[in-house]
C-alpha positions as MATLAB code, in Angstrom:
seq = 'MGKLKAFALKNRRTDEFIPGSLIKTYKQPSPGPWVHVIEGLIERSPNPTDYDNTVKSTYPNAVSAERFGTHAKDFIKSKGYTPDNIVLSDSICSDDIDGPIYSDVSNIGQTPASQNQFLGAFMSGGLAGYPHTGILGIQAWGSHVTTTTQGGLFMINMPHIGISRAGDVGRIWRRGKSEAQSLTDNTCGAVATAINWVAANSSAPDSADFLNNYQYYTLCDILFPFKLDLAALSTYAEQMVFATEEIRSAGDSFLTGAEGITAGTVGPNIDTFYCTGTFINTDDGFNAYVDVSEFKKYNSVGEWEDLTTEFLAGL';
ca = [
      72.776  -36.756   45.767;
      73.137  -33.848   48.142;
      70.586  -31.812   49.839;
      67.167  -30.769   48.600;
      66.863  -27.205   47.264;
      63.690  -25.048   46.982;
      63.102  -23.330   43.478;
      60.571  -21.123   42.485;
      59.836  -19.498   38.789;
      59.902  -15.938   38.164;
      57.924  -14.208   35.338;
      60.643  -12.331   33.190;
      57.868   -9.951   32.244;
      56.656   -8.654   35.382;
      59.791   -9.711   37.628;
      57.249  -11.264   39.997;
      57.235  -14.716   41.274;
      54.562  -17.148   39.705;
      52.233  -18.400   42.593;
      52.169  -22.215   43.087;
      55.628  -22.652   41.503;
      57.782  -23.297   44.554;
      59.169  -26.892   44.200;
      62.185  -28.779   46.243;
      64.920  -30.448   44.186;
      68.391  -31.567   44.076;
      69.680  -29.562   41.424;
      68.656  -26.275   39.413;
      65.734  -26.822   37.209;
      65.472  -26.064   33.615;
      64.430  -24.807   31.288;
      62.899  -21.670   32.735;
      63.686  -18.585   35.068;
      63.975  -20.628   38.176;
      65.518  -18.808   41.371;
      66.886  -20.439   44.344;
      64.909  -19.961   47.627;
      67.039  -20.144   50.713;
      65.200  -21.265   54.176;
      62.136  -20.325   53.024;
      62.882  -16.634   51.561;
      63.368  -15.688   47.852;
      66.621  -14.590   47.263;
      67.130  -11.168   46.122;
      69.971   -9.850   43.541;
      72.401   -7.751   45.249;
      72.424   -4.154   44.129;
      74.693   -3.068   41.427;
      78.010   -1.537   42.321;
      77.166    1.971   41.411;
      74.211    2.055   43.997;
      76.556    0.712   46.823;
      78.986    3.548   45.825;
      76.266    6.108   45.539;
      74.965    5.262   49.226;
      78.634    4.771   50.685;
      79.416    8.421   49.483;
      76.790    9.577   52.326;
      77.196    6.432   54.644;
      80.737    4.991   54.107;
      80.115    2.008   56.482;
      76.788    1.542   55.216;
      75.851   -2.399   54.423;
      72.914   -4.281   52.841;
      69.922   -4.553   55.190;
      69.882   -8.374   54.444;
      73.404   -8.500   55.521;
      72.763   -6.667   58.803;
      69.997   -8.854   59.865;
      71.429  -12.345   59.230;
      74.492  -10.913   61.324;
      72.387   -9.738   63.859;
      70.800  -13.073   64.116;
      74.026  -14.877   64.294;
      75.837  -12.707   66.678;
      72.756  -12.748   69.080;
      72.847  -16.708   68.596;
      76.744  -16.676   69.729;
      75.612  -14.991   72.792;
      73.238  -18.142   73.745;
      69.972  -17.099   72.188;
      68.185  -18.558   68.991;
      66.347  -16.102   67.044;
      63.187  -17.703   68.094;
      63.700  -17.082   71.746;
      64.265  -13.187   70.966;
      61.407  -10.899   71.060;
      62.351   -8.067   68.524;
      61.173   -4.392   68.928;
      61.513   -2.165   65.852;
      61.551    1.444   66.433;
      61.519    2.395   62.711;
      59.303    5.045   60.974;
      55.526    3.969   60.122;
      56.286    4.585   56.318;
      55.039    1.777   54.027;
      58.573    1.426   52.390;
      59.938    0.379   55.869;
      57.459   -2.632   55.786;
      58.611   -5.947   55.644;
      59.760   -8.169   52.721;
      57.675  -10.857   52.038;
      58.966  -14.268   50.242;
      55.799  -14.746   47.986;
      54.457  -11.201   47.599;
      55.926   -8.730   45.431;
      55.229   -5.551   47.970;
      57.081   -2.407   48.591;
      58.457   -3.120   52.115;
      62.308   -2.950   52.602;
      62.720   -4.165   56.261;
      64.837   -7.558   55.755;
      63.444  -10.759   55.587;
      66.245  -12.134   57.908;
      64.531   -9.987   60.544;
      61.617  -12.151   60.328;
      63.520  -14.951   62.069;
      62.959  -13.137   65.435;
      59.792  -13.089   67.255;
      57.270  -10.049   66.447;
      58.347   -7.426   65.648;
      56.767   -5.133   68.188;
      56.477   -1.919   66.406;
      57.715    0.565   68.819;
      58.379    3.330   66.020;
      56.549    5.982   64.802;
      57.069    9.218   62.363;
      60.726    9.208   61.759;
      61.411    6.127   63.593;
      61.626    7.989   67.077;
      60.072    5.513   69.763;
      56.913    7.134   70.230;
      55.563    4.417   72.136;
      57.432    5.507   75.073;
      57.874    3.811   78.645;
      54.749    1.832   78.242;
      55.824    0.612   75.009;
      59.099   -0.777   76.494;
      57.159   -2.179   79.490;
      54.653   -4.080   76.990;
      57.447   -5.536   74.903;
      59.245   -6.384   77.768;
      56.552   -8.202   79.384;
      56.202  -10.303   76.169;
      59.823  -12.352   76.858;
      59.374  -15.981   76.416;
      59.465  -17.604   79.769;
      59.147  -21.149   79.052;
      62.853  -21.102   78.177;
      65.066  -18.075   79.092;
      64.551  -15.620   76.396;
      66.069  -12.212   75.508;
      64.860   -9.036   73.959;
      66.375   -7.119   70.995;
      65.612   -3.605   70.369;
      66.367   -1.922   66.879;
      66.412    2.064   66.855;
      66.821    3.233   63.289;
      65.217    6.505   61.841;
      65.268    6.279   57.991;
      66.406    8.279   54.916;
      66.184    7.644   51.616;
      68.840    7.829   48.664;
      68.028    7.307   45.102;
      70.303    5.600   42.424;
      70.871    8.883   41.019;
      72.362   10.157   44.241;
      69.506   12.268   45.568;
      69.587   12.238   49.241;
      66.429   12.235   50.905;
      64.508   11.068   47.921;
      63.701    7.793   46.490;
      61.570    6.499   43.365;
      58.662    4.931   44.862;
      56.440    2.205   42.910;
      53.463    3.932   41.042;
      55.236    7.260   41.149;
      56.137    9.029   37.938;
      59.826   10.231   37.480;
      58.946   13.602   37.739;
      57.091   12.893   41.156;
      59.830   10.905   42.406;
      62.163   14.211   42.275;
      59.486   15.516   45.224;
      59.212   12.409   47.088;
      60.840   13.072   50.357;
      62.128   10.191   52.550;
      61.563   10.530   55.532;
      58.826   12.987   54.817;
      57.993   13.647   58.302;
      61.683   14.898   58.744;
      61.402   16.946   55.810;
      58.155   18.603   57.107;
      59.601   18.918   60.513;
      62.610   20.765   59.259;
      60.440   23.323   57.439;
      58.381   23.734   60.471;
      61.545   24.638   62.507;
      62.619   26.931   59.356;
      59.520   28.996   59.497;
      58.997   29.656   62.899;
      61.037   31.421   65.655;
      59.313   29.968   68.929;
      59.715   26.690   70.279;
      56.900   24.220   69.318;
      53.861   24.121   71.566;
      52.058   20.949   72.028;
      48.734   22.473   72.224;
      49.323   23.739   68.630;
      49.809   20.281   67.385;
      46.264   18.542   68.602;
      45.867   15.066   67.420;
      49.546   15.469   65.925;
      51.728   14.537   68.693;
      54.553   12.942   66.891;
      54.913   15.995   64.281;
      55.217   18.067   67.584;
      57.797   15.713   69.020;
      59.744   15.759   65.686;
      59.794   19.633   65.825;
      60.577   19.626   69.339;
      63.704   17.770   68.853;
      64.985   19.589   65.701;
      64.376   23.318   67.072;
      67.374   23.667   68.944;
      69.440   23.130   65.944;
      67.341   25.849   63.788;
      70.598   27.744   63.344;
      72.421   24.699   62.535;
      69.951   23.502   59.784;
      70.008   27.062   58.548;
      73.652   27.193   57.958;
      73.293   23.899   55.670;
      72.919   24.853   52.070;
      71.471   21.639   50.730;
      68.135   19.704   51.264;
      70.326   16.626   51.242;
      72.752   17.821   54.056;
      69.640   18.917   56.119;
      68.135   15.689   55.824;
      71.106   13.946   56.969;
      71.670   16.111   59.874;
      68.140   16.048   61.154;
      68.067   12.281   60.584;
      71.094   12.076   62.977;
      69.635   14.372   65.638;
      66.416   12.242   65.953;
      68.381    8.804   65.967;
      70.492   10.490   68.740;
      67.388   11.701   70.767;
      65.709    8.216   70.349;
      69.080    6.520   71.543;
      69.091    8.853   74.674;
      65.830    7.705   75.764;
      66.238    4.234   75.197;
      69.367    3.857   76.830;
      68.559    6.486   79.596;
      67.086    6.268   83.028;
      63.472    5.971   81.745;
      64.131    3.776   78.733;
      65.568    0.396   78.855;
      66.064   -0.648   82.506;
      65.118   -3.473   84.907;
      62.049   -1.413   85.843;
      60.623   -1.462   82.325;
      61.758   -4.394   80.504;
      62.151   -6.791   83.818;
      64.686   -8.148   86.044;
      67.393  -10.789   85.165;
      66.593  -10.040   81.050;
      69.344  -10.083   78.611;
      68.334   -6.865   76.097;
      70.512   -6.450   72.922;
      70.092   -3.109   71.266;
      71.148   -1.511   67.976;
      71.032    1.969   66.876;
      71.916    3.474   63.412;
      70.173    4.598   60.141;
      67.963    2.626   57.892;
      68.711    3.964   54.021;
      65.816    3.332   51.761;
      66.275    2.766   48.211;
      64.399    3.241   44.605;
      61.537    0.281   44.280;
      63.313   -2.875   43.316;
      66.522   -2.235   45.134;
      67.537   -3.442   48.394;
      67.829   -1.032   51.690;
      71.204   -0.590   53.652;
      71.774   -0.104   57.021;
      74.453    2.210   58.878;
      75.136    0.723   62.417;
      76.232    3.179   64.945;
      76.229    1.350   68.307;
      75.426   -2.281   69.447;
      74.878   -2.948   73.069;
      73.208   -4.966   75.553;
      71.467   -4.165   78.781;
      72.618   -7.447   80.865;
      70.745   -9.440   83.505;
      72.565   -7.326   86.138;
      71.527   -4.047   85.015;
      74.386   -2.889   83.273;
      75.144   -1.910   79.802;
      77.959   -3.780   77.857;
      79.104   -2.076   74.508;
      79.731   -4.776   72.004;
      79.873   -2.204   68.823;
      83.387   -3.169   68.042;
      82.509   -6.873   68.269;
      79.371   -6.568   66.282;
      81.083   -4.427   63.539;
      84.233   -6.661   63.188;
      81.990   -9.373   61.668;
      79.399   -7.177   59.710;
];
């Protein structure tokens, strides 16, 4: 007879799932707009090919965020850890568009449901996705590693950038916004604001001028050395891609440096998986993408192992 499968009804008018309609059966129910549910997660339709092509024109190696999450889970599993034995730390922007995807709520978050299979996440990011929780945040996350069985850790370091279906880089259409408003909706808005501060000021930022606004100061401080580089770029899109990458690089340097993920911060004899890249948001109703830069592991003997080639080979 086969394996029981889960299905839920979808409202064709609102495109939302109907509460209480989840059932299990051996075959596709009929009649009605039934959607197959996998491992408790409602399947989302893939993005149209034209959206894939639009994103890949800026990030040629981008893949769907859901595919990334599933592959990360399988890859770490191949290294001897099940996802329920890995505590995730997500250094991504605090923007609501980066919230999780829920299986039974039509929310606006685009972080893939496949990442929910890890423990957590410990939210180590902040504006623009820089790991603002710092050394203490790494120590706190590391202290949460499972000990009844030998657990591990997984850090994702990804600033975000929006790309609309129309090809506007650094912008997306958000739910509840008019078409005109979407044309000026910066994603990431914190990055765009920091770029503007750098352009308007001739001296490096002083933290004393950013009282109760330290994360904004940090972004301006990261970008100010690139003032001339940003000025030389002719378009908003080019500036956003450049600045997003510099913020990613700064976060990566901290997390993999002497004060970041070490035996002294996460604890001794703990395998810590680490991925850095760019999280690419899309217009409301579409799926996000991920562009992976590196995938590494800080092993139990205190050394970094570069697993990027192996990870990308199966992505």
